[in-house]
């Protein structure tokens, strides 16, 4: 079954923009983490995310067929063209909030990549197979850290609960479905995100229970990132830093 | 010139050290997946270890330089994503070389079996990540030395 090229492009941008924007956010920790091992771990995580971005946006550029590259898509689009979920563009906050955000995202990626490995699109399946090995390490580490800090001192517990309370309303957007998702599901390219929720909730509940943290009750979800309808004010600031060199010196190479 | 045989190209490639861990070669690491001639062009398929590994571009450059030094001028490097690289493809020779170098080789159990310095078996994990994406940091509780472990993926 053939799929509308523009819808496939949207789907690929959503994948690549999630990893690009989160990768950039996590890289902001480089040189600032509480201890050396954590600094290295965050830099490595960011590196994996940027590597995954090259695969997703590389394929997106190919599908788009306008002769662009992954770099063009990363550095020469404006905020309203980005399709990442809002969760990934939120500021880092403290170390605990960064790791909570990472866990909430890693848990989603671990469920999604597992499904995408059997995508009807060979390239999507290959990227997912490559990515899932890295995601397995990411989720193991972010979950361990959430447990360590949640079930840690009074101070770390309070900070992790505050991080969870703040970030939880951004989780729902990852499971939102629209016509792009329906088309991907119909073509066997990707599952309907809504169908991943039960598995995600079970994984998150298990880790948060071990972390002695309380899952907020509300299901309200901030949305607008993956559709591009409305990003938070933070994305523009992030892009200004990330894209500055290419904007100031067009075509500049390393 | 007469194009070299595929076996000859493999022999040349077997001399290229990994840029990050020079005691093992790219062939030992298992990342060169195929060598073929398409007409007069030598096509080498390479799979990345980790998707964001910064050594990838260096590896491609090393392959190209090596083949050019042997007189090949039509070279194409193909990135092959599937099947995804696994440490199972690493040769036994490479595993032994890693341990000799002070890096514990990958184990299916998910952690090192012994300290590469003293052979001790009382080990603890310090961090899931090390100096490169492919390694984790561990410590030996017998000799108290830290060491790197090549992660099994």
Coordinates of N, CA and C in Angstrom, one line a residue, chain B residues 6-147:
Chain B
X6 N 38.5 -8.9 -4.7 CA 37.8 -8.5 -3.5 C 38.6 -8.9 -2.2
X7 N 39.2 -10.2 -2.3 CA 40.0 -10.7 -1.2 C 41.1 -9.7 -0.9
X8 N 41.7 -9.2 -2.0 CA 42.9 -8.3 -1.8 C 42.4 -7.0 -1.0
X9 N 41.2 -6.5 -1.4 CA 40.7 -5.3 -0.8 C 40.5 -5.6 0.7
X10 N 39.9 -6.8 1.0 CA 39.7 -7.1 2.4 C 41.0 -7.1 3.2
X11 N 42.0 -7.7 2.5 CA 43.4 -7.7 3.2 C 43.8 -6.3 3.5
X12 N 43.6 -5.4 2.6 CA 44.0 -4.0 2.9 C 43.2 -3.4 4.0
X13 N 41.9 -3.7 4.0 CA 41.1 -3.1 5.0 C 41.4 -3.6 6.4
X14 N 41.9 -4.9 6.4 CA 42.2 -5.5 7.7 C 43.4 -4.8 8.4
X15 N 44.1 -3.9 7.7 CA 45.2 -3.2 8.3 C 44.8 -1.9 9.0
X16 N 43.5 -1.5 8.8 CA 43.1 -0.2 9.3 C 42.6 -0.3 10.8
X17 N 43.4 0.4 11.7 CA 42.9 0.4 13.1 C 41.7 1.2 13.3
X18 N 41.0 0.9 14.4 CA 39.8 1.7 14.8 C 40.4 3.0 15.3
X19 N 39.9 4.1 15.0 CA 40.5 5.4 15.4 C 40.4 5.6 16.9
X20 N 39.4 5.1 17.6 CA 39.3 5.3 19.0 C 40.1 4.2 19.8
X21 N 40.1 3.0 19.3 CA 40.7 1.9 20.0 C 41.7 1.2 19.0
X22 N 42.9 1.8 18.9 CA 43.8 1.4 17.8 C 44.3 -0.1 17.9
X23 N 44.0 -0.8 19.0 CA 44.5 -2.2 19.1 C 43.6 -3.1 18.3
X24 N 42.5 -2.7 17.9 CA 41.6 -3.6 17.0 C 41.4 -2.9 15.7
X25 N 41.2 -3.7 14.6 CA 41.0 -3.1 13.3 C 39.5 -3.0 13.0
X26 N 39.2 -2.3 12.0 CA 37.8 -2.1 11.6 C 37.1 -3.4 11.2
X27 N 38.0 -4.3 10.6 CA 37.4 -5.6 10.2 C 37.1 -6.4 11.5
X28 N 38.1 -6.4 12.4 CA 37.8 -7.1 13.7 C 36.5 -6.6 14.4
X29 N 36.3 -5.4 14.3 CA 35.1 -4.8 14.9 C 33.8 -5.2 14.3
X30 N 33.9 -5.7 13.0 CA 32.8 -6.2 12.3 C 31.9 -5.1 11.7
X31 N 32.5 -3.9 11.5 CA 31.6 -2.9 10.9 C 31.7 -2.8 9.4
X32 N 32.7 -3.5 8.8 CA 32.7 -3.5 7.3 C 31.9 -4.7 6.9
X33 N 30.8 -4.4 6.3 CA 29.8 -5.5 6.0 C 30.0 -6.1 4.6
X34 N 30.5 -5.4 3.7 CA 30.6 -5.9 2.3 C 31.6 -5.1 1.5
X35 N 32.3 -5.9 0.6 CA 33.2 -5.2 -0.4 C 32.8 -5.8 -1.7
X36 N 32.6 -5.0 -2.7 CA 32.2 -5.5 -4.0 C 32.6 -4.5 -5.1
X37 N 32.8 -5.0 -6.3 CA 33.1 -4.0 -7.4 C 31.9 -3.9 -8.3
X38 N 31.4 -2.6 -8.4 CA 30.4 -2.3 -9.4 C 31.0 -1.7 -10.6
X39 N 31.3 -2.4 -11.6 CA 32.1 -1.9 -12.7 C 33.5 -1.7 -12.2
X40 N 34.0 -0.5 -12.3 CA 35.3 -0.2 -11.8 C 35.3 0.4 -10.4
X41 N 34.1 0.6 -9.9 CA 34.0 1.3 -8.6 C 34.0 0.2 -7.5
X42 N 34.9 0.5 -6.5 CA 34.9 -0.4 -5.3 C 33.9 0.1 -4.3
X43 N 32.9 -0.7 -4.0 CA 31.9 -0.3 -3.0 C 32.1 -1.0 -1.7
X44 N 32.3 -0.2 -0.7 CA 32.5 -0.7 0.7 C 31.3 -0.3 1.5
X45 N 30.6 -1.4 2.1 CA 29.5 -1.1 3.0 C 29.9 -1.1 4.4
X46 N 29.6 0.0 5.1 CA 30.0 0.2 6.5 C 28.8 0.4 7.3
X47 N 28.7 -0.2 8.5 CA 27.6 0.0 9.4 C 28.1 0.7 10.6
X48 N 27.4 1.7 11.1 CA 27.8 2.5 12.3 C 27.7 1.6 13.6
X49 N 28.6 1.8 14.5 CA 28.5 1.1 15.8 C 27.3 1.7 16.6
X50 N 27.4 3.0 16.9 CA 26.3 3.7 17.5 C 26.0 4.9 16.5
X51 N 24.7 5.2 16.5 CA 24.3 6.1 15.4 C 25.0 7.5 15.5
X52 N 25.3 7.9 16.7 CA 25.9 9.2 16.8 C 27.4 9.2 17.0
X53 N 28.0 8.0 16.8 CA 29.5 7.9 17.1 C 30.2 8.8 16.2
X54 N 31.0 9.8 16.8 CA 31.7 10.7 16.1 C 32.9 10.1 15.3
X55 N 33.2 8.9 15.6 CA 34.3 8.2 14.8 C 33.9 7.8 13.4
X56 N 32.6 7.8 13.2 CA 32.1 7.3 11.9 C 32.7 8.0 10.7
X57 N 32.8 9.4 10.8 CA 33.3 10.1 9.6 C 34.8 9.9 9.5
X58 N 35.5 9.7 10.6 CA 36.9 9.4 10.6 C 37.2 8.0 10.0
X59 N 36.3 7.1 10.4 CA 36.4 5.7 9.8 C 36.3 5.7 8.3
X60 N 35.3 6.5 7.8 CA 35.1 6.6 6.4 C 36.3 7.2 5.7
X61 N 36.9 8.2 6.3 CA 38.1 8.8 5.7 C 39.3 7.8 5.7
X62 N 39.4 7.1 6.8 CA 40.5 6.1 6.9 C 40.4 5.1 5.8
X63 N 39.2 4.6 5.6 CA 39.0 3.6 4.6 C 39.3 4.1 3.2
X64 N 38.8 5.3 2.9 CA 39.1 5.9 1.6 C 40.6 6.1 1.4
X65 N 41.3 6.7 2.5 CA 42.7 6.9 2.4 C 43.5 5.6 2.1
X66 N 43.1 4.6 2.8 CA 43.8 3.3 2.7 C 43.7 2.8 1.3
X67 N 42.4 2.8 0.7 CA 42.2 2.3 -0.6 C 42.9 3.1 -1.7
X68 N 42.9 4.4 -1.5 CA 43.6 5.3 -2.4 C 45.1 5.1 -2.4
X69 N 45.6 4.8 -1.2 CA 47.1 4.5 -1.1 C 47.4 3.3 -1.9
X70 N 46.5 2.4 -2.0 CA 46.7 1.1 -2.8 C 46.4 1.3 -4.2
X71 N 46.1 2.5 -4.7 CA 45.9 2.8 -6.1 C 44.5 2.8 -6.6
X72 N 43.5 2.6 -5.7 CA 42.1 2.6 -6.1 C 41.7 4.1 -6.2
X73 N 41.0 4.5 -7.3 CA 40.5 5.9 -7.3 C 39.0 6.0 -7.4
X74 N 38.4 4.9 -7.7 CA 36.9 4.9 -7.7 C 36.4 4.2 -6.5
X75 N 36.0 4.9 -5.5 CA 35.6 4.3 -4.3 C 34.3 4.9 -3.8
X76 N 33.4 4.0 -3.4 CA 32.1 4.5 -2.9 C 31.9 3.8 -1.5
X77 N 31.6 4.7 -0.6 CA 31.3 4.2 0.8 C 29.8 4.2 1.0
X78 N 29.2 3.0 1.3 CA 27.8 3.0 1.5 C 27.5 2.8 3.0
X79 N 26.6 3.6 3.6 CA 26.2 3.3 5.0 C 25.1 2.3 5.0
X80 N 25.4 1.2 5.7 CA 24.4 0.1 5.8 C 23.8 0.1 7.2
X81 N 22.5 0.3 7.3 CA 21.9 0.4 8.6 C 21.4 -1.0 9.1
X82 N 21.0 -1.8 8.2 CA 20.3 -3.0 8.6 C 21.1 -4.2 8.0
X83 N 21.3 -5.3 8.7 CA 21.0 -5.5 10.1 C 21.9 -4.6 11.0
X84 N 21.3 -4.1 12.1 CA 22.1 -3.2 13.0 C 23.3 -3.9 13.6
X85 N 24.4 -3.2 13.7 CA 25.6 -3.7 14.3 C 25.4 -4.3 15.6
X86 N 26.1 -5.5 15.8 CA 26.0 -6.1 17.1 C 27.5 -6.5 17.5
X87 N 27.7 -6.5 18.8 CA 29.1 -6.9 19.3 C 29.3 -8.4 19.0
X88 N 28.3 -9.1 18.6 CA 28.5 -10.5 18.3 C 29.4 -10.7 17.1
X89 N 29.5 -9.6 16.3 CA 30.3 -9.6 15.1 C 31.8 -9.4 15.3
X90 N 32.1 -9.1 16.6 CA 33.5 -8.8 16.9 C 34.3 -10.1 16.9
X91 N 35.5 -10.1 16.4 CA 36.2 -11.4 16.3 C 36.8 -11.7 17.7
X92 N 37.2 -13.0 17.8 CA 37.8 -13.4 19.1 C 39.2 -12.7 19.3
X93 N 39.8 -12.5 18.1 CA 41.1 -11.8 18.2 C 40.9 -10.4 18.8
X94 N 39.8 -9.8 18.3 CA 39.6 -8.4 18.8 C 39.2 -8.4 20.3
X95 N 38.5 -9.4 20.8 CA 38.1 -9.5 22.2 C 39.4 -9.7 23.0
X96 N 40.3 -10.5 22.6 CA 41.5 -10.8 23.3 C 42.4 -9.5 23.3
X97 N 42.4 -8.8 22.2 CA 43.2 -7.5 22.1 C 42.6 -6.4 23.0
X98 N 41.3 -6.4 23.1 CA 40.7 -5.4 24.0 C 41.1 -5.6 25.4
X99 N 41.0 -6.9 25.8 CA 41.3 -7.2 27.2 C 42.8 -6.9 27.6
X100 N 43.6 -7.2 26.6 CA 45.1 -7.0 26.8 C 45.3 -5.5 26.9
X101 N 44.5 -4.7 26.2 CA 44.6 -3.2 26.2 C 44.0 -2.6 27.4
X102 N 43.2 -3.3 28.2 CA 42.7 -2.8 29.4 C 41.2 -2.5 29.4
X103 N 40.5 -3.0 28.3 CA 39.1 -2.8 28.1 C 38.4 -4.2 28.2
X104 N 37.5 -4.4 29.1 CA 36.8 -5.7 29.2 C 35.9 -5.9 28.0
X105 N 36.1 -7.0 27.3 CA 35.3 -7.3 26.1 C 33.8 -7.5 26.4
X106 N 32.9 -7.3 25.4 CA 31.5 -7.4 25.7 C 31.1 -8.9 26.0
X107 N 30.1 -9.0 26.9 CA 29.6 -10.3 27.4 C 28.1 -10.3 27.2
X108 N 27.6 -11.5 26.8 CA 26.1 -11.6 26.7 C 25.4 -11.3 28.0
X109 N 26.1 -11.6 29.1 CA 25.4 -11.4 30.4 C 25.2 -9.9 30.7
X110 N 25.8 -9.0 29.9 CA 25.5 -7.6 30.1 C 26.5 -6.9 31.0
X111 N 27.6 -7.6 31.5 CA 28.6 -6.9 32.3 C 29.9 -7.7 32.1
X112 N 31.0 -7.1 32.5 CA 32.3 -7.8 32.4 C 32.4 -9.0 33.3
X113 N 33.2 -10.0 32.9 CA 33.3 -11.2 33.7 C 34.5 -11.1 34.7
X114 N 35.5 -10.3 34.2 CA 36.7 -10.2 35.1 C 37.4 -8.8 34.8
X115 N 38.1 -8.4 35.8 CA 38.9 -7.1 35.6 C 40.0 -7.3 34.6
X116 N 40.1 -6.4 33.6 CA 41.2 -6.6 32.6 C 42.6 -6.4 33.2
X117 N 42.7 -5.8 34.4 CA 44.0 -5.5 35.0 C 44.5 -6.7 35.8
X118 N 43.6 -7.1 36.8 CA 44.1 -8.1 37.7 C 43.3 -9.4 37.6
X119 N 42.3 -9.5 36.8 CA 41.5 -10.7 36.7 C 40.5 -10.9 37.8
X120 N 40.4 -9.9 38.7 CA 39.5 -10.0 39.8 C 38.0 -10.1 39.3
X121 N 37.2 -10.7 40.2 CA 35.8 -10.9 39.7 C 34.8 -10.1 40.6
X122 N 35.3 -9.3 41.6 CA 34.4 -8.5 42.4 C 34.4 -7.1 41.7
X123 N 33.3 -6.9 40.9 CA 33.2 -5.8 40.0 C 32.0 -4.9 40.3
X124 N 32.1 -3.6 40.1 CA 30.9 -2.8 40.2 C 30.8 -1.8 39.1
X125 N 29.6 -1.5 38.7 CA 29.3 -0.6 37.6 C 29.4 0.8 38.1
X126 N 30.1 1.7 37.5 CA 30.2 3.1 37.9 C 29.2 3.9 37.1
X127 N 29.1 3.6 35.8 CA 28.2 4.4 34.9 C 28.0 3.6 33.6
X128 N 26.8 3.8 33.2 CA 26.4 3.1 31.9 C 27.2 3.6 30.7
X129 N 27.8 4.8 30.9 CA 28.5 5.4 29.7 C 29.9 5.7 30.1
X130 N 30.8 5.6 29.1 CA 32.2 5.9 29.2 C 32.7 6.9 28.3
X131 N 34.0 6.8 27.9 CA 34.7 7.8 27.1 C 34.2 7.8 25.7
X132 N 33.6 6.7 25.2 CA 32.9 6.7 23.9 C 31.6 6.0 24.1
X133 N 30.7 6.2 23.1 CA 29.3 5.6 23.3 C 29.3 4.1 23.5
X134 N 30.3 3.4 23.0 CA 30.3 2.0 23.0 C 30.8 1.4 24.3
X135 N 31.2 2.3 25.3 CA 31.8 1.7 26.5 C 31.1 2.2 27.8
X136 N 31.2 1.4 28.8 CA 30.7 1.8 30.1 C 31.8 1.8 31.1
X137 N 31.6 2.4 32.3 CA 32.7 2.5 33.3 C 32.4 1.5 34.4
X138 N 33.4 0.7 34.7 CA 33.3 -0.2 35.8 C 34.5 0.0 36.8
X139 N 34.5 -0.7 37.9 CA 35.6 -0.7 38.8 C 35.8 -2.1 39.4
X140 N 37.0 -2.4 39.6 CA 37.4 -3.7 40.2 C 37.5 -3.5 41.7
X141 N 36.8 -4.3 42.5 CA 36.9 -4.1 44.0 C 38.1 -4.9 44.6
X142 N 38.7 -5.7 43.7 CA 39.9 -6.4 44.2 C 41.1 -5.5 44.1
X143 N 41.4 -4.9 42.9 CA 42.6 -4.1 42.8 C 42.2 -2.6 42.8
X144 N 40.9 -2.3 43.0 CA 40.4 -0.9 43.1 C 40.6 0.0 41.9
X145 N 41.0 -0.6 40.8 CA 41.3 0.2 39.6 C 39.9 0.3 38.8
X146 N 39.7 1.5 38.2 CA 38.6 1.6 37.3 C 39.0 1.0 36.0
X147 N 38.0 0.6 35.2 CA 38.3 0.1 33.8 C 37.1 0.3 32.9

